[in-house]
PDB file of C-alpha atoms and ligand atoms in Angstrom:
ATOM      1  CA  UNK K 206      13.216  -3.315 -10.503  1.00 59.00           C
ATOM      2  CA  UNK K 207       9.975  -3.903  -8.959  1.00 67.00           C
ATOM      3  CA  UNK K 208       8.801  -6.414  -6.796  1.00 71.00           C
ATOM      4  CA  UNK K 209       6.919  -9.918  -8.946  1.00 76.00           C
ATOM      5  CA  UNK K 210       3.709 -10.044  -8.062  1.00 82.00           C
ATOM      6  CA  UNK K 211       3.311 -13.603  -9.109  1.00 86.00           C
ATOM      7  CA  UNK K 212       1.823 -16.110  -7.310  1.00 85.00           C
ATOM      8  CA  UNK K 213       4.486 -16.058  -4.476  1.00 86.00           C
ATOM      9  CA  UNK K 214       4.798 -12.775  -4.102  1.00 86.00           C
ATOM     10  CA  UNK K 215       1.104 -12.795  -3.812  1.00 89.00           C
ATOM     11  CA  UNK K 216       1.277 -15.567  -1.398  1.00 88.00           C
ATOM     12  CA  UNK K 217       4.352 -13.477   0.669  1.00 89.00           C
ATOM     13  CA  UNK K 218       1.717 -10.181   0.341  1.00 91.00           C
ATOM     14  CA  UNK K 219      -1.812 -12.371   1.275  1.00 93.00           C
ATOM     15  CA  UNK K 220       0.703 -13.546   4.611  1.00 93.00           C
ATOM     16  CA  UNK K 221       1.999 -10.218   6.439  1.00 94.00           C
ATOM     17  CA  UNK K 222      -1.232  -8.309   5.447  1.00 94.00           C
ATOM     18  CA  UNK K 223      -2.945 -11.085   7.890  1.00 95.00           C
ATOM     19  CA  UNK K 224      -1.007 -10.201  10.524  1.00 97.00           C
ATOM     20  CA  UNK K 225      -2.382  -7.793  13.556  1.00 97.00           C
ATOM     21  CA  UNK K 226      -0.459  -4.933  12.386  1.00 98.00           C
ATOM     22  CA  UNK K 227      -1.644  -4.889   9.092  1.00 98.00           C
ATOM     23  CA  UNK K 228      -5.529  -5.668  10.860  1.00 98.00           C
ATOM     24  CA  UNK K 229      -5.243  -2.624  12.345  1.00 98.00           C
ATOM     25  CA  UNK K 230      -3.879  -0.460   9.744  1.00 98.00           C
ATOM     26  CA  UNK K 231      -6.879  -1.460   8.046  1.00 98.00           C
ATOM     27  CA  UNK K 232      -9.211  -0.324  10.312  1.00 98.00           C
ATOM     28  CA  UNK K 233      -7.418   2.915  10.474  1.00 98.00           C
ATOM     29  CA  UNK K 234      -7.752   3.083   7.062  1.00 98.00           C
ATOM     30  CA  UNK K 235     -11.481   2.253   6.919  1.00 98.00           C
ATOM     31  CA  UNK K 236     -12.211   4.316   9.713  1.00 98.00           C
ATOM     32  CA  UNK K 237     -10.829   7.543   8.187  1.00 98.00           C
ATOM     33  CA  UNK K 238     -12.373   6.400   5.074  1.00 98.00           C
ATOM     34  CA  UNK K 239     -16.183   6.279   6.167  1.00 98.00           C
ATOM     35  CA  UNK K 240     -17.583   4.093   3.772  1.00 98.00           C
ATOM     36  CA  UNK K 241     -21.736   4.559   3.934  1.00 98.00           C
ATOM     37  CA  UNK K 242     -24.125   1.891   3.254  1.00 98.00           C
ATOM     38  CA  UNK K 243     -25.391   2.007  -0.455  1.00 98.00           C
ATOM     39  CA  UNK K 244     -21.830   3.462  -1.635  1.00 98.00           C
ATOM     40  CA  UNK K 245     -19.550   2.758  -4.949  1.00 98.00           C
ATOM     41  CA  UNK K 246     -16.210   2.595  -4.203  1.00 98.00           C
ATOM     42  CA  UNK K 247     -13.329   1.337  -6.231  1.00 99.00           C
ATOM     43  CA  UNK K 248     -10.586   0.292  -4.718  1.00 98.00           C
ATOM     44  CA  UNK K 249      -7.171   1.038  -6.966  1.00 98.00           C
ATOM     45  CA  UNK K 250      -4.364  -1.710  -6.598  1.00 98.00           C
ATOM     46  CA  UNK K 251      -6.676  -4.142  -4.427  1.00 98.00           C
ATOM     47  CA  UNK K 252      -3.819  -6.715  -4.600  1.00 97.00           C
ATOM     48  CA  UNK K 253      -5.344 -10.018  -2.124  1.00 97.00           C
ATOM     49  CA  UNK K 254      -8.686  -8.452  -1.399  1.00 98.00           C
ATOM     50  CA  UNK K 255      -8.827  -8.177   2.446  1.00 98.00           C
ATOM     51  CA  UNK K 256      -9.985  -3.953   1.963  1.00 98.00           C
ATOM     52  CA  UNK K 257     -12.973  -5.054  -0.665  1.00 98.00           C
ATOM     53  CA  UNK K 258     -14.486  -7.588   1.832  1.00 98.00           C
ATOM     54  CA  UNK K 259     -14.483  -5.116   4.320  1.00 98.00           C
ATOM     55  CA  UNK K 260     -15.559  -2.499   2.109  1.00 98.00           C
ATOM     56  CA  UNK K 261     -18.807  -4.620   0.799  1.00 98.00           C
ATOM     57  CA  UNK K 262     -19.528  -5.215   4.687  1.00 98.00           C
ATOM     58  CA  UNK K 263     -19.882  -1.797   4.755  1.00 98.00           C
ATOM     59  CA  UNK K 264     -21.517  -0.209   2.045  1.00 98.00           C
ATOM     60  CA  UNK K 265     -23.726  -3.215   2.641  1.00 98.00           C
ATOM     61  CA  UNK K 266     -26.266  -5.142  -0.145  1.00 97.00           C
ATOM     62  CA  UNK K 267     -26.847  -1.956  -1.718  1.00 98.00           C
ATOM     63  CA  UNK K 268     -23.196  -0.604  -2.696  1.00 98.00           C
ATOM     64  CA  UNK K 269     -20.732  -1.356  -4.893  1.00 98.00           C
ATOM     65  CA  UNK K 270     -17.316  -2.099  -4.344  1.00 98.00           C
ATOM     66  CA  UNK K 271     -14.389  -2.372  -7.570  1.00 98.00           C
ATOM     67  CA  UNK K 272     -11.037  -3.670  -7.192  1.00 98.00           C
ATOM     68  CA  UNK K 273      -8.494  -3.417  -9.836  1.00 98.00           C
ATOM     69  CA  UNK K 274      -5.054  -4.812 -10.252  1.00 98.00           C
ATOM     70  CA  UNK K 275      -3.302  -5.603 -12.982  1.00 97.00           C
ATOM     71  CA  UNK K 276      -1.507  -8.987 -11.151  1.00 96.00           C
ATOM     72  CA  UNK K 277      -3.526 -12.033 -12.427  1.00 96.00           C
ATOM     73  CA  UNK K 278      -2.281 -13.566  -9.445  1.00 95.00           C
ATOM     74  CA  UNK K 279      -3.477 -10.904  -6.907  1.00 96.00           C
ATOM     75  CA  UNK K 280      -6.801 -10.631  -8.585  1.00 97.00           C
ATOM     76  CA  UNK K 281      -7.268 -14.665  -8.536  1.00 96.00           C
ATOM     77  CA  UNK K 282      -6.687 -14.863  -4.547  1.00 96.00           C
ATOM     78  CA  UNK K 283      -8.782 -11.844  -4.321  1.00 97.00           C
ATOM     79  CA  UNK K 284     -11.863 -13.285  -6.425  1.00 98.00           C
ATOM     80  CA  UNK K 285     -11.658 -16.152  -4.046  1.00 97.00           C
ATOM     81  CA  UNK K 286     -11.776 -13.656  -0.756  1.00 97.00           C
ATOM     82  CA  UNK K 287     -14.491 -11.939  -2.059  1.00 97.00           C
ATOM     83  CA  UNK K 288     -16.172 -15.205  -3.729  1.00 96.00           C
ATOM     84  CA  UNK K 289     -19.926 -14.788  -1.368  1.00 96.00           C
ATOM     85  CA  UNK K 290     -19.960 -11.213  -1.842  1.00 97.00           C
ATOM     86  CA  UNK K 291     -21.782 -10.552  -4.874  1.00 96.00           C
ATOM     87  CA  UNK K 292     -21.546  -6.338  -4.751  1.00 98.00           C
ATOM     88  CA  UNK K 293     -17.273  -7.043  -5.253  1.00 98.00           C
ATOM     89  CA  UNK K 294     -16.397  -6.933  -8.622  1.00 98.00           C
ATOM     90  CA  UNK K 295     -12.576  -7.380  -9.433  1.00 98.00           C
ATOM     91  CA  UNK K 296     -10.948  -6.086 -12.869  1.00 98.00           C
ATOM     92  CA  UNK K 297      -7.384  -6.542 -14.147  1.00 98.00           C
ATOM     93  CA  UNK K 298      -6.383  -3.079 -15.077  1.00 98.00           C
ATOM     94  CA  UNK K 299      -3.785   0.037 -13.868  1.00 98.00           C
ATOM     95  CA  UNK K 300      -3.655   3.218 -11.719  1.00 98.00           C
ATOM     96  CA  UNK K 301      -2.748   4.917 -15.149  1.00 97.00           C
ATOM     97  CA  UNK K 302      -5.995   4.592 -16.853  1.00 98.00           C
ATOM     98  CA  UNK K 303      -9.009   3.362 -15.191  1.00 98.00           C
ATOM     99  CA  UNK K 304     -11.034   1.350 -17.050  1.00 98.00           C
ATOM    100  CA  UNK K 305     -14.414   2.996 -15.756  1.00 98.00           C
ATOM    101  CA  UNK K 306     -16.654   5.652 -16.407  1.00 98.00           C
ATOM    102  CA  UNK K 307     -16.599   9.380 -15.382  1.00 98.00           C
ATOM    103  CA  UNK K 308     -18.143   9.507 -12.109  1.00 98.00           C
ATOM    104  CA  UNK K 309     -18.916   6.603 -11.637  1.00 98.00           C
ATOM    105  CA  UNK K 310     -17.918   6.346  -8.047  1.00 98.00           C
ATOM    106  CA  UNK K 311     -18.694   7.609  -4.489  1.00 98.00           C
ATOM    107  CA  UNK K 312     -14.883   7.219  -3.057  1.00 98.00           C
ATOM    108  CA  UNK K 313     -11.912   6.162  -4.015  1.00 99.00           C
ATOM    109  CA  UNK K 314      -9.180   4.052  -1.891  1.00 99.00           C
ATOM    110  CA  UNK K 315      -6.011   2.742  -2.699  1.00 98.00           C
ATOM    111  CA  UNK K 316      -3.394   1.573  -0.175  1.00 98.00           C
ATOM    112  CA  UNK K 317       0.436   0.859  -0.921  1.00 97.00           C
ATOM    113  CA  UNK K 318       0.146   1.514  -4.660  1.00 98.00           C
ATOM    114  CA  UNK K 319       1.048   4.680  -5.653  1.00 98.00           C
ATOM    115  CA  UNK K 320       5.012   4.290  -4.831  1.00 98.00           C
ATOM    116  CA  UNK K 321       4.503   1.753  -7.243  1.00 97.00           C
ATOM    117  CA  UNK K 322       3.375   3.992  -9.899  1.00 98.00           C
ATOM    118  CA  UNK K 323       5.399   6.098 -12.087  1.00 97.00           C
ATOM    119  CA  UNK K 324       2.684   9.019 -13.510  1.00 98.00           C
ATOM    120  CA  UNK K 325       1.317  10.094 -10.330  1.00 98.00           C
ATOM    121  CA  UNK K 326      -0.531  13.541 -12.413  1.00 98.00           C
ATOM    122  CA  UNK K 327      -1.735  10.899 -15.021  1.00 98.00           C
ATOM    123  CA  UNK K 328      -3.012   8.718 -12.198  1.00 98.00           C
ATOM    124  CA  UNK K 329      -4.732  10.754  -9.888  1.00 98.00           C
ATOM    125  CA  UNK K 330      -6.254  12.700 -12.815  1.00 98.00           C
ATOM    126  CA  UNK K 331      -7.947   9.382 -13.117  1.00 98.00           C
ATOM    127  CA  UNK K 332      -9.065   8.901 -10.312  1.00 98.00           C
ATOM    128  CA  UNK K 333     -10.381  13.018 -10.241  1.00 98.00           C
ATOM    129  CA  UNK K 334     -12.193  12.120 -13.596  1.00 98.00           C
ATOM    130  CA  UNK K 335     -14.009   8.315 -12.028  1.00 98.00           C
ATOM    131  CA  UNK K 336     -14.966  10.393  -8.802  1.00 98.00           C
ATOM    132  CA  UNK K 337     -18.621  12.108  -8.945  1.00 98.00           C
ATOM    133  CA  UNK K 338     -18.554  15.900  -7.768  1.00 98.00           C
ATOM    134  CA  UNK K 339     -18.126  15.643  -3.816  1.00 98.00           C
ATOM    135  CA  UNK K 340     -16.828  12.316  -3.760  1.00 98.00           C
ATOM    136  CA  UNK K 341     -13.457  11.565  -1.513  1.00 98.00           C
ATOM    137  CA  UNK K 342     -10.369   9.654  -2.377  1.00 98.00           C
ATOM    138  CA  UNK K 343      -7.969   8.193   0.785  1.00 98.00           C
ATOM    139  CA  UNK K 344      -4.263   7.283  -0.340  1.00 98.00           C
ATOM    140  CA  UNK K 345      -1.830   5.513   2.428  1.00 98.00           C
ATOM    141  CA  UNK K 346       1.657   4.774   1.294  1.00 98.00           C
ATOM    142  CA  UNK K 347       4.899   4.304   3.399  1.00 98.00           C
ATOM    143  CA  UNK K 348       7.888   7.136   3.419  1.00 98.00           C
ATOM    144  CA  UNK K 349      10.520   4.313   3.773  1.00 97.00           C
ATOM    145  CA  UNK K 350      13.177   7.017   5.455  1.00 97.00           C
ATOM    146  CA  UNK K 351      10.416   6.113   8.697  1.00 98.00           C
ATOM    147  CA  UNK K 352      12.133   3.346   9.227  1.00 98.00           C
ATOM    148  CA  UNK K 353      13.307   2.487  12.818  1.00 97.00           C
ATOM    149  CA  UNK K 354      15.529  -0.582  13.051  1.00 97.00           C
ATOM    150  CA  UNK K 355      17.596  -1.388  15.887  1.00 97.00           C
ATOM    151  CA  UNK K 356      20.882  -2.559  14.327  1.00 97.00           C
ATOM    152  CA  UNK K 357      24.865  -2.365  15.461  1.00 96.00           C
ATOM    153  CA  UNK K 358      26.417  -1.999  11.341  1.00 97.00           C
ATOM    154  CA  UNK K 359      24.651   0.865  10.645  1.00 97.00           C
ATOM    155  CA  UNK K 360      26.559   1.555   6.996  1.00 97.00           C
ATOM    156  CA  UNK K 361      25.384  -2.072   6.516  1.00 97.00           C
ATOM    157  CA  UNK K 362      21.611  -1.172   7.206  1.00 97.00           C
ATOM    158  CA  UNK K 363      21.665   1.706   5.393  1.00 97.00           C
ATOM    159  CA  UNK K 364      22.987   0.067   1.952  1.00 97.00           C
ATOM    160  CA  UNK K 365      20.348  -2.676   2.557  1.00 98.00           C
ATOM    161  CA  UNK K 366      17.623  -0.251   2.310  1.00 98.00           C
ATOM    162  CA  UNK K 367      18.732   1.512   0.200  1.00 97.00           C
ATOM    163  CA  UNK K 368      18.942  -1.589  -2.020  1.00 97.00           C
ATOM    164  CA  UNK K 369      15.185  -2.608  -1.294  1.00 97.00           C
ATOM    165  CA  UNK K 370      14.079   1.260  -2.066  1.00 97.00           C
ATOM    166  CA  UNK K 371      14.660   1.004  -5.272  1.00 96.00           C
ATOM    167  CA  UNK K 372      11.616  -1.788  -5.730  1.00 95.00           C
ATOM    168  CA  UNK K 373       9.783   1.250  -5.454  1.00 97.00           C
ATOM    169  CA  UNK K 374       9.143   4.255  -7.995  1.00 97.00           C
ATOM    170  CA  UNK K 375       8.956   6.727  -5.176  1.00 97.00           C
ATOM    171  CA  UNK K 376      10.243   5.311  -2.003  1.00 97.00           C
ATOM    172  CA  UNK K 377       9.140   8.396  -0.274  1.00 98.00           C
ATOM    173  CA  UNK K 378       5.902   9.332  -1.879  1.00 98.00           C
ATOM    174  CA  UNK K 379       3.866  10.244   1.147  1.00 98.00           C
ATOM    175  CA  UNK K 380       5.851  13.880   1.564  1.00 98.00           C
ATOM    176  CA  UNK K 381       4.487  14.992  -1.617  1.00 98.00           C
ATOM    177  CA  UNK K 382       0.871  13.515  -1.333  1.00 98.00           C
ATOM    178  CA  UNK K 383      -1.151  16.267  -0.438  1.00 98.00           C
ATOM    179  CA  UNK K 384       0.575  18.620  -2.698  1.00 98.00           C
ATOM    180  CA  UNK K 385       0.279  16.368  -5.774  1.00 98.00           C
ATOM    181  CA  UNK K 386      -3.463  15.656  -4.836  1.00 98.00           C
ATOM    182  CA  UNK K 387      -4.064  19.555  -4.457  1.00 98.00           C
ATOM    183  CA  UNK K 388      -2.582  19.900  -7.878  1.00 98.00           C
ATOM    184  CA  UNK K 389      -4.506  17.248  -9.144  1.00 98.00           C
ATOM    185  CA  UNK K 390      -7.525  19.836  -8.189  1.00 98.00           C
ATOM    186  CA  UNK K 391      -8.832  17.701  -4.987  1.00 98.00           C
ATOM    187  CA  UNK K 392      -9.185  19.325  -1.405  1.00 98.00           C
ATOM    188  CA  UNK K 393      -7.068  17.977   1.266  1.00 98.00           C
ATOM    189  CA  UNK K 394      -9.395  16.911   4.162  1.00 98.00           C
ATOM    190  CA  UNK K 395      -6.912  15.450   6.696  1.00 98.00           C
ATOM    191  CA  UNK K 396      -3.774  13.560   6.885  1.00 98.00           C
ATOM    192  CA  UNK K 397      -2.508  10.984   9.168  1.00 97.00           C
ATOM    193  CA  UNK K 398       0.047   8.578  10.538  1.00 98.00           C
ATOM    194  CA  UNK K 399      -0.689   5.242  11.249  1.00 98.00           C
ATOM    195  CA  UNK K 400       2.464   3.782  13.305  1.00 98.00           C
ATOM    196  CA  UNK K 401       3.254  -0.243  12.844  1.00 98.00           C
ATOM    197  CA  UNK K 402       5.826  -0.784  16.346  1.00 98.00           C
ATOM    198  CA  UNK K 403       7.214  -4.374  16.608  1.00 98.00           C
ATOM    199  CA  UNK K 404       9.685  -3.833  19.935  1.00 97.00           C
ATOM    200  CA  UNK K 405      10.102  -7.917  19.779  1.00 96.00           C
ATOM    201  CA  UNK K 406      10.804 -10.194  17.087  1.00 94.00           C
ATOM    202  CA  UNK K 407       7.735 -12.191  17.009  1.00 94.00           C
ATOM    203  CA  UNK K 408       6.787 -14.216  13.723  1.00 93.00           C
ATOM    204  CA  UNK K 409       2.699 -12.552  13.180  1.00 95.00           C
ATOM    205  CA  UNK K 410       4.118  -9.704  12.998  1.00 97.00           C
ATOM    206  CA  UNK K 411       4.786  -6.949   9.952  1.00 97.00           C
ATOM    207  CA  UNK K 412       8.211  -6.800  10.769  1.00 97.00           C
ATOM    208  CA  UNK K 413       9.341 -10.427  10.853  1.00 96.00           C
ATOM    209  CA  UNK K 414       7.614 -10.904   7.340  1.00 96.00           C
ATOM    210  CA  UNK K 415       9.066  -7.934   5.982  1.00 96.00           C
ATOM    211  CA  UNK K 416      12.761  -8.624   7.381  1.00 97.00           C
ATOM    212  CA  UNK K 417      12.457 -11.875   4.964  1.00 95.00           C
ATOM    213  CA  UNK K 418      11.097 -10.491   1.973  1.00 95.00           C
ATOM    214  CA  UNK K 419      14.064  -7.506   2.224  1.00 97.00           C
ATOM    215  CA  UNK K 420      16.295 -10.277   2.447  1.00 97.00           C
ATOM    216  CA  UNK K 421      15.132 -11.860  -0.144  1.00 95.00           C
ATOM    217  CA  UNK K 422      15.075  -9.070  -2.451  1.00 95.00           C
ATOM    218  CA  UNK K 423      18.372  -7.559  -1.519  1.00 97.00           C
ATOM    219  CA  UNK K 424      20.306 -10.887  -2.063  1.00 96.00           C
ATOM    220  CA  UNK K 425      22.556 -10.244  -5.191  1.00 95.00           C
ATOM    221  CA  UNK K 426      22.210  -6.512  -5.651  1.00 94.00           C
ATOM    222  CA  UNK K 427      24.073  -3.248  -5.512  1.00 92.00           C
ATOM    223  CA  UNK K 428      27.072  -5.668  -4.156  1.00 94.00           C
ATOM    224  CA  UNK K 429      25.094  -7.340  -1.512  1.00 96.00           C
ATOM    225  CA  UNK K 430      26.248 -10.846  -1.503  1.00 97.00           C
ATOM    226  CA  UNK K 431      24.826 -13.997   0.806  1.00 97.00           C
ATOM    227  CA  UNK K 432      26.795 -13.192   3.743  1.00 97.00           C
ATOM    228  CA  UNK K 433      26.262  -9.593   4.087  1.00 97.00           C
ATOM    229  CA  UNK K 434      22.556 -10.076   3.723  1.00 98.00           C
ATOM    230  CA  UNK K 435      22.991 -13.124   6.159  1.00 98.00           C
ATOM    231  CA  UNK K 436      25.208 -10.958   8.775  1.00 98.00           C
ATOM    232  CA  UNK K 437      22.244  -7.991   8.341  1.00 98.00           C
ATOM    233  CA  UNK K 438      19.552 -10.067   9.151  1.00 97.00           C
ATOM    234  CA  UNK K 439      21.835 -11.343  12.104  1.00 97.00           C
ATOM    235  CA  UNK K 440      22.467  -7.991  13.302  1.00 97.00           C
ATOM    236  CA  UNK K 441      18.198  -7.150  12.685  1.00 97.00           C
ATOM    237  CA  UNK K 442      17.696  -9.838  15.640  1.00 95.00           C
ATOM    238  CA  UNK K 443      20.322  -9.681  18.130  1.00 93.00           C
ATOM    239  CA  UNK K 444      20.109  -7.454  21.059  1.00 87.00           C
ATOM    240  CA  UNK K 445      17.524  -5.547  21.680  1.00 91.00           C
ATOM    241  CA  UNK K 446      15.027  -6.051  18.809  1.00 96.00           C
ATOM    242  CA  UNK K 447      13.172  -2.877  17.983  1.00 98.00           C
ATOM    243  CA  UNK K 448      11.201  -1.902  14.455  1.00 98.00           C
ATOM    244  CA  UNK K 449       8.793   1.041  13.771  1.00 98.00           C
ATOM    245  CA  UNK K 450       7.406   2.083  10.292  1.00 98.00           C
ATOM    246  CA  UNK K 451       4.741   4.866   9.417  1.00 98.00           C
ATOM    247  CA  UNK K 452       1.956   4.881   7.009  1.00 98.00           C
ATOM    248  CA  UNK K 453       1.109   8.315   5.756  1.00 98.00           C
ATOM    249  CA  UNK K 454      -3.118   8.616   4.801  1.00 98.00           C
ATOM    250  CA  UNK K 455      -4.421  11.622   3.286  1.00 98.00           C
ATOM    251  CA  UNK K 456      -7.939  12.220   2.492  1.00 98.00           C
ATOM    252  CA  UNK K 457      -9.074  14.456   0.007  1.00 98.00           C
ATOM    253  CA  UNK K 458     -12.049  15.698  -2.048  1.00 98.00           C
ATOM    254  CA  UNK K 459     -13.109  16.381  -5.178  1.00 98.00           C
ATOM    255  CA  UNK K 460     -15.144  19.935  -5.160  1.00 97.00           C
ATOM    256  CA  UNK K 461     -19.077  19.398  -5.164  1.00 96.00           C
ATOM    257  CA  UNK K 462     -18.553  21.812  -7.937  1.00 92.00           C
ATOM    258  CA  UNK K 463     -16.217  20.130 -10.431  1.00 83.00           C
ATOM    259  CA  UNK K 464     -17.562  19.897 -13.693  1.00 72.00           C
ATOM    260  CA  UNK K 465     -17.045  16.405 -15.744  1.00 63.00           C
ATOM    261  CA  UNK K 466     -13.445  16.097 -17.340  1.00 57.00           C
ATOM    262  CA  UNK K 467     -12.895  13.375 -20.117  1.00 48.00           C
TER     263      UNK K 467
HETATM  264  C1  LIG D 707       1.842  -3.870  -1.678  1.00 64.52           C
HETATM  265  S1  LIG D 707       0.479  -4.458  -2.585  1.00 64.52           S
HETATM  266  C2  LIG D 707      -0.911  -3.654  -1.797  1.00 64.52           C
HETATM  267  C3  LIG D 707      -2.211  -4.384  -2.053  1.00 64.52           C
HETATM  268  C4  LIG D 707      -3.468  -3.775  -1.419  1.00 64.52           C
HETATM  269  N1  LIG D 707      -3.704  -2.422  -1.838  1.00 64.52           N
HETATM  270  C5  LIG D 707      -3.419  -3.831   0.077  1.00 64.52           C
HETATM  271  O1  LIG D 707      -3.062  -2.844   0.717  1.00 64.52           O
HETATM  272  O2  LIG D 707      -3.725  -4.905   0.610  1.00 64.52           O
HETATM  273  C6  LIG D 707       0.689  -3.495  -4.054  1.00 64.52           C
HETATM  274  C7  LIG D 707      -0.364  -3.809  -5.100  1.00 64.52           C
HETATM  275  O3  LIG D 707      -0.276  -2.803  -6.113  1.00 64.52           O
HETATM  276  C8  LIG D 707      -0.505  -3.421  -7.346  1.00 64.52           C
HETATM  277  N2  LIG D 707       0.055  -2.540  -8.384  1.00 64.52           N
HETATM  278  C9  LIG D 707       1.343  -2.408  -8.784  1.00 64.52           C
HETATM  279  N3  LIG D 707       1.430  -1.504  -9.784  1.00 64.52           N
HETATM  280  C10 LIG D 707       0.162  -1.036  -9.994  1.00 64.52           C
HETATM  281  C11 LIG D 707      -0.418  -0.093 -10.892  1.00 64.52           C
HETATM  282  N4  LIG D 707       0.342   0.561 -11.789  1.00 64.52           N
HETATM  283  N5  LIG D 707      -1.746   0.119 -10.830  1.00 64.52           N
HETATM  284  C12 LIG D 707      -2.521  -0.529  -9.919  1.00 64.52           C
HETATM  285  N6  LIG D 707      -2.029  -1.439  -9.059  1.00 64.52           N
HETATM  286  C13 LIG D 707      -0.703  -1.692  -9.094  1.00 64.52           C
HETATM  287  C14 LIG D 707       0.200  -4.769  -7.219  1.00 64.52           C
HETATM  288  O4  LIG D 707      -0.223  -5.693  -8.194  1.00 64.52           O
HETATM  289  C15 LIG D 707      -0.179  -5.143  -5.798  1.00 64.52           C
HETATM  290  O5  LIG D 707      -1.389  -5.866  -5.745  1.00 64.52           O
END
């Protein structure tokens, strides 16, 4: 089962992507991504918004930038980011079928969506067709086997992620990225880790907020009750606290050459 993302789990997202690590990330992101002034770039899974502000900073008053989600909640804390920037426009809709025309857009972006999303062909077909000839798409997504966390139970750890993996479609989606967006017909470009390290337990950070909401979501299932989660979360923040995760980008293109599909 999924993760809700209702208006707390909105609120629980809008909080650890304001932290410094997830600052940065995004200026990896953006900095791989390029956006130009006078671009149109949709944004896929936009969730609370922070990427679109920055992207209509960039592409400046005459671009276009289009988020869609299809969390009502998302797109309402998003709408109220983005409320002074009149080039953001913000649409309730899927990855699966994007509710835009054929080449319609310059670049393409989505960030921690895709593990989400069960007909990875089907999507990034989409986002092939919305993508004028020459335009560039940039997908980051976690492998969750990157996971570094200091514990002493380590049978205990692994059970607990492997509980909170399967909120995901495709826990591990990044190893089969550039292959799947090859076969989709793009060009891979580059590909790149962005590393989030937390070696203290410090409350701004991605790994304090994360610990909670794996808690959280862990409590009750595949025969984790109260106290093992409890004892986990213990064992997470005694000794020597240490946490590392990697984000996997990979930027690709769509040939210069590619004739319209429908
Ligand atoms: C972890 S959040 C990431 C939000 C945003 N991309 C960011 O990095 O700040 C995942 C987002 O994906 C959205 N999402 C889930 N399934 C989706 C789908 N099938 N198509 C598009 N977005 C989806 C959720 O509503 C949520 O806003």
């Amino acid at each position: 089962m999924t993760l809700s993302f209702d208006d707390e789990g909105t609120r629980a997202i809008e909080r650890v992507y304001a932290t410094p690590d997830i600052v940065r990330q995004r200026a990896e992101t953006l900095a791989l991504l390029a956006p130009a002034a006078g671009e149109r770039i949709l944004d896929v899974g936009s969730g609370p918004g922070f990427l679109l502000a920055q992207l209509a900073e960039a592409v400046g008053p005459g671009g276009r930038v289009q988020g869609l989600d299809p969390s009502a909640a998302m797109n309402s804390v998003a709408s109220a980011r983005c409320l002074a920037l009149d080039t953001v426009t913000i649409t309730e809709g899927g990855a699966e079928s994007l509710p835009f025309p054929a080449e319609a857009f310059d670049a393409v972006v989505s960030t921690q969506v895709y593990e989400y999303v069960p007909d990875i062909p089907g999507a990034f077909a989409e986002v092939f067709r919305v993508l004028r000839p020459g335009g560039r798409v940039l997908v980051l997504d976690t492998d969750w086997d990157s996971v570094v966390w200091a514990v002493a139970d380590r049978e205990r750890h692994r059970r607990v992620m492997a509980a909170w993996e399967a909120h995901l479609v495709d826990p591990h989606l990044p190893v089969t990225l550039g292959r799947r967006l090859t076969e989709a017909g793009f060009t891979v470009a580059a590909q790149q880790a962005i590393a989030i390290l937390n070696p203290a337990h410090e409350p701004e950070t991605y790994s304090a907020h994360t610990l909670r909401t794996i808690a959280g979501y862990v409590r009750g299932r595949a025969d984790l009750s109260a106290e093992d989660v409890a004892a986990w979360e213990a064992d997470v923040r005694a000794g020597d606290y240490f946490f590392s995760v990697n984000r996997y980008c990979v930027l690709a293109y769509k040939p210069a050459s590619a004739s319209p599909r429908s």
